[in-house]
């Protein structure tokens, strides 16, 4: 395992303003704690820390170089600014290279599922990381899974993950990691127009036509015309 060293300076526990002062100097406040060691408040260089994480992954074993000596540790928690996502505080867990630890390892998908590529299915990523137990020197940066053979209705569980030397999966073997589902397209129905009434069929009269010069028969329910007033001129 390649040794990764990060310089760390001890600091006094201060106010919120003092923490902001460190950040303006390009340093990130943090704390290191673990079994059989006294917790210590520290600061590390932001650029140096991010360079290590980008090159080695979040589960890299870091040797914190402090005045008291080197201490192997892993990043237990990284707090970020909600808006900028820049690191705000780091919790380092001190570890022994001889004792197994439990960590979360990200799942990486390789290939395109056959059910997606050739049958129009949709791949759903259910679990994006899995808990493992191993020695710090055996922590995988990621666990790659080939999904190209998956057809419609097929998936990969924890039991299907590749076997890695010195690494034990701690989650239920039946836990679903990813699967391919078929896409159902429903036929779109025309939206009903509020207040619109159903169209009425046209009624075609089958009665005899009125004779020329004669008035049409009054419609059903219509009142008869009132008689001409007496004395009206013709």
CSV table of C-alpha atoms in Angstrom, one decimal:
chain,number,residue,atom,x,y,z
A,1,UNK,CA,0.0,0.0,0.0
A,2,UNK,CA,1.3,3.4,-1.0
A,3,UNK,CA,1.9,5.7,2.0
A,4,UNK,CA,-0.2,8.8,1.9
A,5,UNK,CA,1.0,11.6,4.2
A,6,UNK,CA,-0.9,14.7,5.2
A,7,UNK,CA,0.6,17.4,7.4
A,8,UNK,CA,-1.7,18.3,10.4
A,9,UNK,CA,-1.3,21.1,12.9
A,10,UNK,CA,-2.9,21.0,16.4
A,11,UNK,CA,-5.1,23.9,17.3
A,12,UNK,CA,-7.0,25.2,20.3
A,13,UNK,CA,-10.8,24.7,20.4
A,14,UNK,CA,-12.0,28.2,19.5
A,15,UNK,CA,-15.1,30.1,18.4
A,16,UNK,CA,-16.9,30.0,15.1
A,17,UNK,CA,-15.0,33.1,14.0
A,18,UNK,CA,-11.7,31.5,14.6
A,19,UNK,CA,-12.8,28.5,12.5
A,20,UNK,CA,-13.7,30.9,9.7
A,21,UNK,CA,-10.3,32.5,10.0
A,22,UNK,CA,-8.6,29.1,9.4
A,23,UNK,CA,-10.8,28.5,6.3
A,24,UNK,CA,-9.8,31.9,4.8
A,25,UNK,CA,-6.2,30.8,5.2
A,26,UNK,CA,-6.9,27.7,3.1
A,27,UNK,CA,-7.0,25.4,6.0
A,28,UNK,CA,-9.8,23.0,7.1
A,29,UNK,CA,-10.4,22.5,10.8
A,30,UNK,CA,-10.9,18.9,12.0
A,31,UNK,CA,-10.6,16.4,14.8
A,32,UNK,CA,-8.8,13.1,15.1
A,33,UNK,CA,-10.1,10.5,17.6
A,34,UNK,CA,-10.0,6.7,18.0
A,35,UNK,CA,-9.2,3.8,20.3
A,36,UNK,CA,-6.5,4.4,22.9
A,37,UNK,CA,-5.7,7.9,21.7
A,38,UNK,CA,-6.6,11.3,23.1
A,39,UNK,CA,-8.9,13.3,20.7
A,40,UNK,CA,-7.0,16.2,19.2
A,41,UNK,CA,-8.3,19.3,17.3
A,42,UNK,CA,-6.3,19.9,14.1
A,43,UNK,CA,-6.1,21.8,10.9
A,44,UNK,CA,-5.0,20.5,7.4
A,45,UNK,CA,-4.3,22.2,4.1
A,46,UNK,CA,-7.4,22.2,1.9
A,47,UNK,CA,-5.7,21.7,-1.4
A,48,UNK,CA,-3.4,18.9,-0.1
A,49,UNK,CA,-6.4,17.1,1.4
A,50,UNK,CA,-8.6,17.4,-1.7
A,51,UNK,CA,-5.7,16.2,-3.9
A,52,UNK,CA,-5.4,13.1,-1.8
A,53,UNK,CA,-9.1,12.3,-1.9
A,54,UNK,CA,-9.4,12.9,-5.7
A,55,UNK,CA,-6.4,10.6,-6.4
A,56,UNK,CA,-7.2,7.8,-3.9
A,57,UNK,CA,-10.9,7.9,-3.1
A,58,UNK,CA,-12.7,8.7,0.2
A,59,UNK,CA,-11.6,5.5,1.9
A,60,UNK,CA,-7.8,6.1,1.6
A,61,UNK,CA,-5.7,5.5,4.7
A,62,UNK,CA,-4.0,8.8,5.5
A,63,UNK,CA,-0.9,9.2,7.8
A,64,UNK,CA,-1.5,12.4,9.7
A,65,UNK,CA,1.9,13.9,10.2
A,66,UNK,CA,1.7,15.7,13.6
A,67,UNK,CA,4.2,16.9,16.2
A,68,UNK,CA,3.5,13.9,18.3
A,69,UNK,CA,4.3,11.6,15.3
A,70,UNK,CA,2.4,9.9,12.5
A,71,UNK,CA,-1.1,8.5,13.0
A,72,UNK,CA,-2.9,6.3,10.5
A,73,UNK,CA,-6.4,7.5,10.0
A,74,UNK,CA,-9.4,7.4,7.6
A,75,UNK,CA,-12.0,10.1,6.9
A,76,UNK,CA,-15.0,9.2,9.1
A,77,UNK,CA,-17.1,12.3,8.2
A,78,UNK,CA,-16.6,15.2,5.9
A,79,UNK,CA,-18.9,18.2,6.4
A,80,UNK,CA,-19.5,20.4,3.4
A,81,UNK,CA,-21.0,23.8,2.9
A,82,UNK,CA,-24.6,23.3,1.7
A,83,UNK,CA,-24.3,25.9,-1.1
A,84,UNK,CA,-20.7,25.7,-2.3
A,85,UNK,CA,-20.0,22.0,-1.3
A,86,UNK,CA,-16.6,23.1,-0.1
A,87,UNK,CA,-15.2,21.1,2.9
A,88,UNK,CA,-16.0,22.8,6.3
A,89,UNK,CA,-14.8,20.2,8.9
A,90,UNK,CA,-13.2,16.8,8.8
A,91,UNK,CA,-13.5,13.9,11.3
A,92,UNK,CA,-10.5,11.6,11.2
A,93,UNK,CA,-10.8,8.2,12.8
A,94,UNK,CA,-7.4,6.9,14.1
A,95,UNK,CA,-6.9,3.2,13.1
A,96,UNK,CA,-4.5,0.3,13.5
A,97,UNK,CA,-3.2,-1.2,10.3
A,98,UNK,CA,-3.5,-4.6,12.1
A,99,UNK,CA,-7.2,-4.5,13.0
A,100,UNK,CA,-10.1,-4.9,10.6
A,101,UNK,CA,-12.5,-2.0,10.3
A,102,UNK,CA,-15.9,-1.4,8.8
A,103,UNK,CA,-16.3,1.1,5.9
A,104,UNK,CA,-18.8,1.9,3.2
A,105,UNK,CA,-17.5,1.3,-0.3
A,106,UNK,CA,-19.1,2.9,-3.4
A,107,UNK,CA,-20.6,0.6,-6.2
A,108,UNK,CA,-19.4,1.4,-9.8
A,109,UNK,CA,-21.5,0.2,-12.7
A,110,UNK,CA,-19.7,-1.1,-15.9
A,111,UNK,CA,-21.4,-1.6,-19.3
A,112,UNK,CA,-25.0,-1.1,-20.5
A,113,UNK,CA,-27.6,-3.7,-19.6
A,114,UNK,CA,-28.9,-5.8,-22.5
A,115,UNK,CA,-32.5,-5.2,-21.4
A,116,UNK,CA,-31.9,-1.5,-21.6
A,117,UNK,CA,-29.9,-1.5,-24.9
A,118,UNK,CA,-32.0,-3.9,-26.9
A,119,UNK,CA,-35.4,-4.1,-25.2
A,120,UNK,CA,-36.1,-0.5,-24.1
A,121,UNK,CA,-35.9,-1.3,-20.4
A,122,UNK,CA,-34.9,1.0,-17.5
A,123,UNK,CA,-32.1,0.3,-15.1
A,124,UNK,CA,-32.7,1.3,-11.5
A,125,UNK,CA,-29.8,1.8,-9.1
A,126,UNK,CA,-31.1,0.8,-5.7
A,127,UNK,CA,-27.9,0.7,-3.5
A,128,UNK,CA,-25.0,2.9,-4.4
A,129,UNK,CA,-22.6,1.7,-1.6
A,130,UNK,CA,-22.1,-1.4,0.5
A,131,UNK,CA,-20.6,-2.0,3.9
A,132,UNK,CA,-17.5,-4.2,4.1
A,133,UNK,CA,-15.1,-5.4,6.8
A,134,UNK,CA,-11.4,-5.6,6.0
A,135,UNK,CA,-7.9,-4.6,7.1
A,136,UNK,CA,-7.2,-0.9,6.3
A,137,UNK,CA,-4.6,-2.0,3.8
A,138,UNK,CA,-7.3,-4.0,1.9
A,139,UNK,CA,-10.0,-1.3,1.6
A,140,UNK,CA,-11.2,-1.2,-2.0
A,141,UNK,CA,-11.5,2.2,-3.6
A,142,UNK,CA,-14.7,1.0,-5.4
A,143,UNK,CA,-16.5,-2.2,-6.2
A,144,UNK,CA,-17.2,-2.6,-10.0
A,145,UNK,CA,-20.2,-4.5,-11.2
A,146,UNK,CA,-20.8,-5.6,-14.9
A,147,UNK,CA,-24.4,-5.1,-15.8
A,148,UNK,CA,-24.2,-5.8,-19.5
A,149,UNK,CA,-25.7,-9.4,-19.2
A,150,UNK,CA,-28.9,-8.2,-17.4
A,151,UNK,CA,-32.1,-8.6,-19.3
A,152,UNK,CA,-35.6,-7.4,-18.4
A,153,UNK,CA,-36.6,-8.3,-14.9
A,154,UNK,CA,-33.0,-9.3,-13.9
A,155,UNK,CA,-30.8,-7.7,-11.2
A,156,UNK,CA,-27.7,-8.0,-9.1
A,157,UNK,CA,-27.7,-8.5,-5.3
A,158,UNK,CA,-25.0,-8.3,-2.7
A,159,UNK,CA,-24.5,-12.0,-3.1
A,160,UNK,CA,-23.6,-11.4,-6.8
A,161,UNK,CA,-20.8,-8.9,-6.0
A,162,UNK,CA,-17.3,-9.9,-6.9
A,163,UNK,CA,-15.3,-11.8,-4.2
A,164,UNK,CA,-12.3,-9.7,-3.1
A,165,UNK,CA,-9.4,-11.1,-1.1
A,166,UNK,CA,-9.6,-10.1,2.6
A,167,UNK,CA,-13.0,-8.3,2.1
A,168,UNK,CA,-16.2,-9.4,3.7
A,169,UNK,CA,-19.6,-8.0,2.8
A,170,UNK,CA,-21.7,-7.2,5.9
A,171,UNK,CA,-25.1,-6.5,4.3
A,172,UNK,CA,-27.8,-9.0,3.7
A,173,UNK,CA,-26.8,-11.1,0.6
A,174,UNK,CA,-30.3,-10.6,-0.8
A,175,UNK,CA,-30.0,-6.8,-0.8
A,176,UNK,CA,-30.7,-5.6,-4.3
A,177,UNK,CA,-28.0,-3.4,-5.9
A,178,UNK,CA,-29.4,-2.8,-9.4
A,179,UNK,CA,-32.1,-4.2,-11.6
A,180,UNK,CA,-33.7,-3.7,-15.1
A,181,UNK,CA,-37.4,-3.0,-15.3
A,182,UNK,CA,-39.7,-2.8,-18.4
A,183,UNK,CA,-41.2,0.6,-19.2
A,184,UNK,CA,-45.0,0.6,-19.5
A,185,UNK,CA,-46.5,3.3,-21.7
A,186,UNK,CA,-50.1,4.1,-21.1
A,187,UNK,CA,-52.3,5.4,-24.0
A,188,UNK,CA,-53.2,9.0,-23.4
A,189,UNK,CA,-56.9,9.7,-23.2
A,190,UNK,CA,-58.3,13.0,-24.3
A,191,UNK,CA,-59.0,15.3,-21.4
A,192,UNK,CA,-62.6,16.1,-20.7
A,193,UNK,CA,-63.6,19.7,-21.1
A,194,UNK,CA,-65.3,20.9,-17.9
A,195,UNK,CA,-69.0,21.9,-18.4
A,196,UNK,CA,-69.1,20.4,-21.9
A,197,UNK,CA,-72.3,18.4,-22.6
A,198,UNK,CA,-72.4,15.3,-24.7
A,199,UNK,CA,-73.2,16.0,-28.3
A,200,UNK,CA,-76.8,15.2,-29.2
A,201,UNK,CA,-77.6,13.4,-32.4
A,202,UNK,CA,-79.4,15.4,-35.0
A,203,UNK,CA,-83.2,14.6,-35.2
A,204,UNK,CA,-84.5,14.3,-38.8
A,205,UNK,CA,-88.2,14.8,-39.1
A,206,UNK,CA,-90.1,12.0,-41.0
A,207,UNK,CA,-93.4,13.8,-41.2
A,208,UNK,CA,-95.1,15.2,-44.4
A,209,UNK,CA,-93.9,18.5,-45.7
A,210,UNK,CA,-96.3,21.4,-45.1
A,211,UNK,CA,-98.3,22.4,-48.0
A,212,UNK,CA,-97.3,25.6,-49.7
A,213,UNK,CA,-99.0,28.6,-48.1
A,214,UNK,CA,-99.9,26.7,-44.9
A,215,UNK,CA,-98.1,27.3,-41.7
A,216,UNK,CA,-95.9,24.7,-40.1
A,217,UNK,CA,-97.4,22.7,-37.3
A,218,UNK,CA,-96.5,24.2,-33.9
A,219,UNK,CA,-93.7,22.4,-32.1
A,220,UNK,CA,-94.6,20.1,-29.3
A,221,UNK,CA,-95.3,22.1,-26.1
A,222,UNK,CA,-95.5,25.4,-27.9
A,223,UNK,CA,-98.4,27.7,-27.0
A,224,UNK,CA,-101.0,28.4,-29.9
A,225,UNK,CA,-100.9,31.9,-31.3
A,226,UNK,CA,-103.4,34.2,-29.7
A,227,UNK,CA,-106.5,35.0,-31.8
A,228,UNK,CA,-106.7,38.4,-33.6
A,229,UNK,CA,-108.3,41.1,-31.6
A,230,UNK,CA,-111.8,42.0,-32.4
A,231,UNK,CA,-112.2,45.0,-34.8
A,232,UNK,CA,-108.7,44.5,-36.2
A,233,UNK,CA,-108.4,45.6,-39.8
A,234,UNK,CA,-107.9,43.0,-42.4
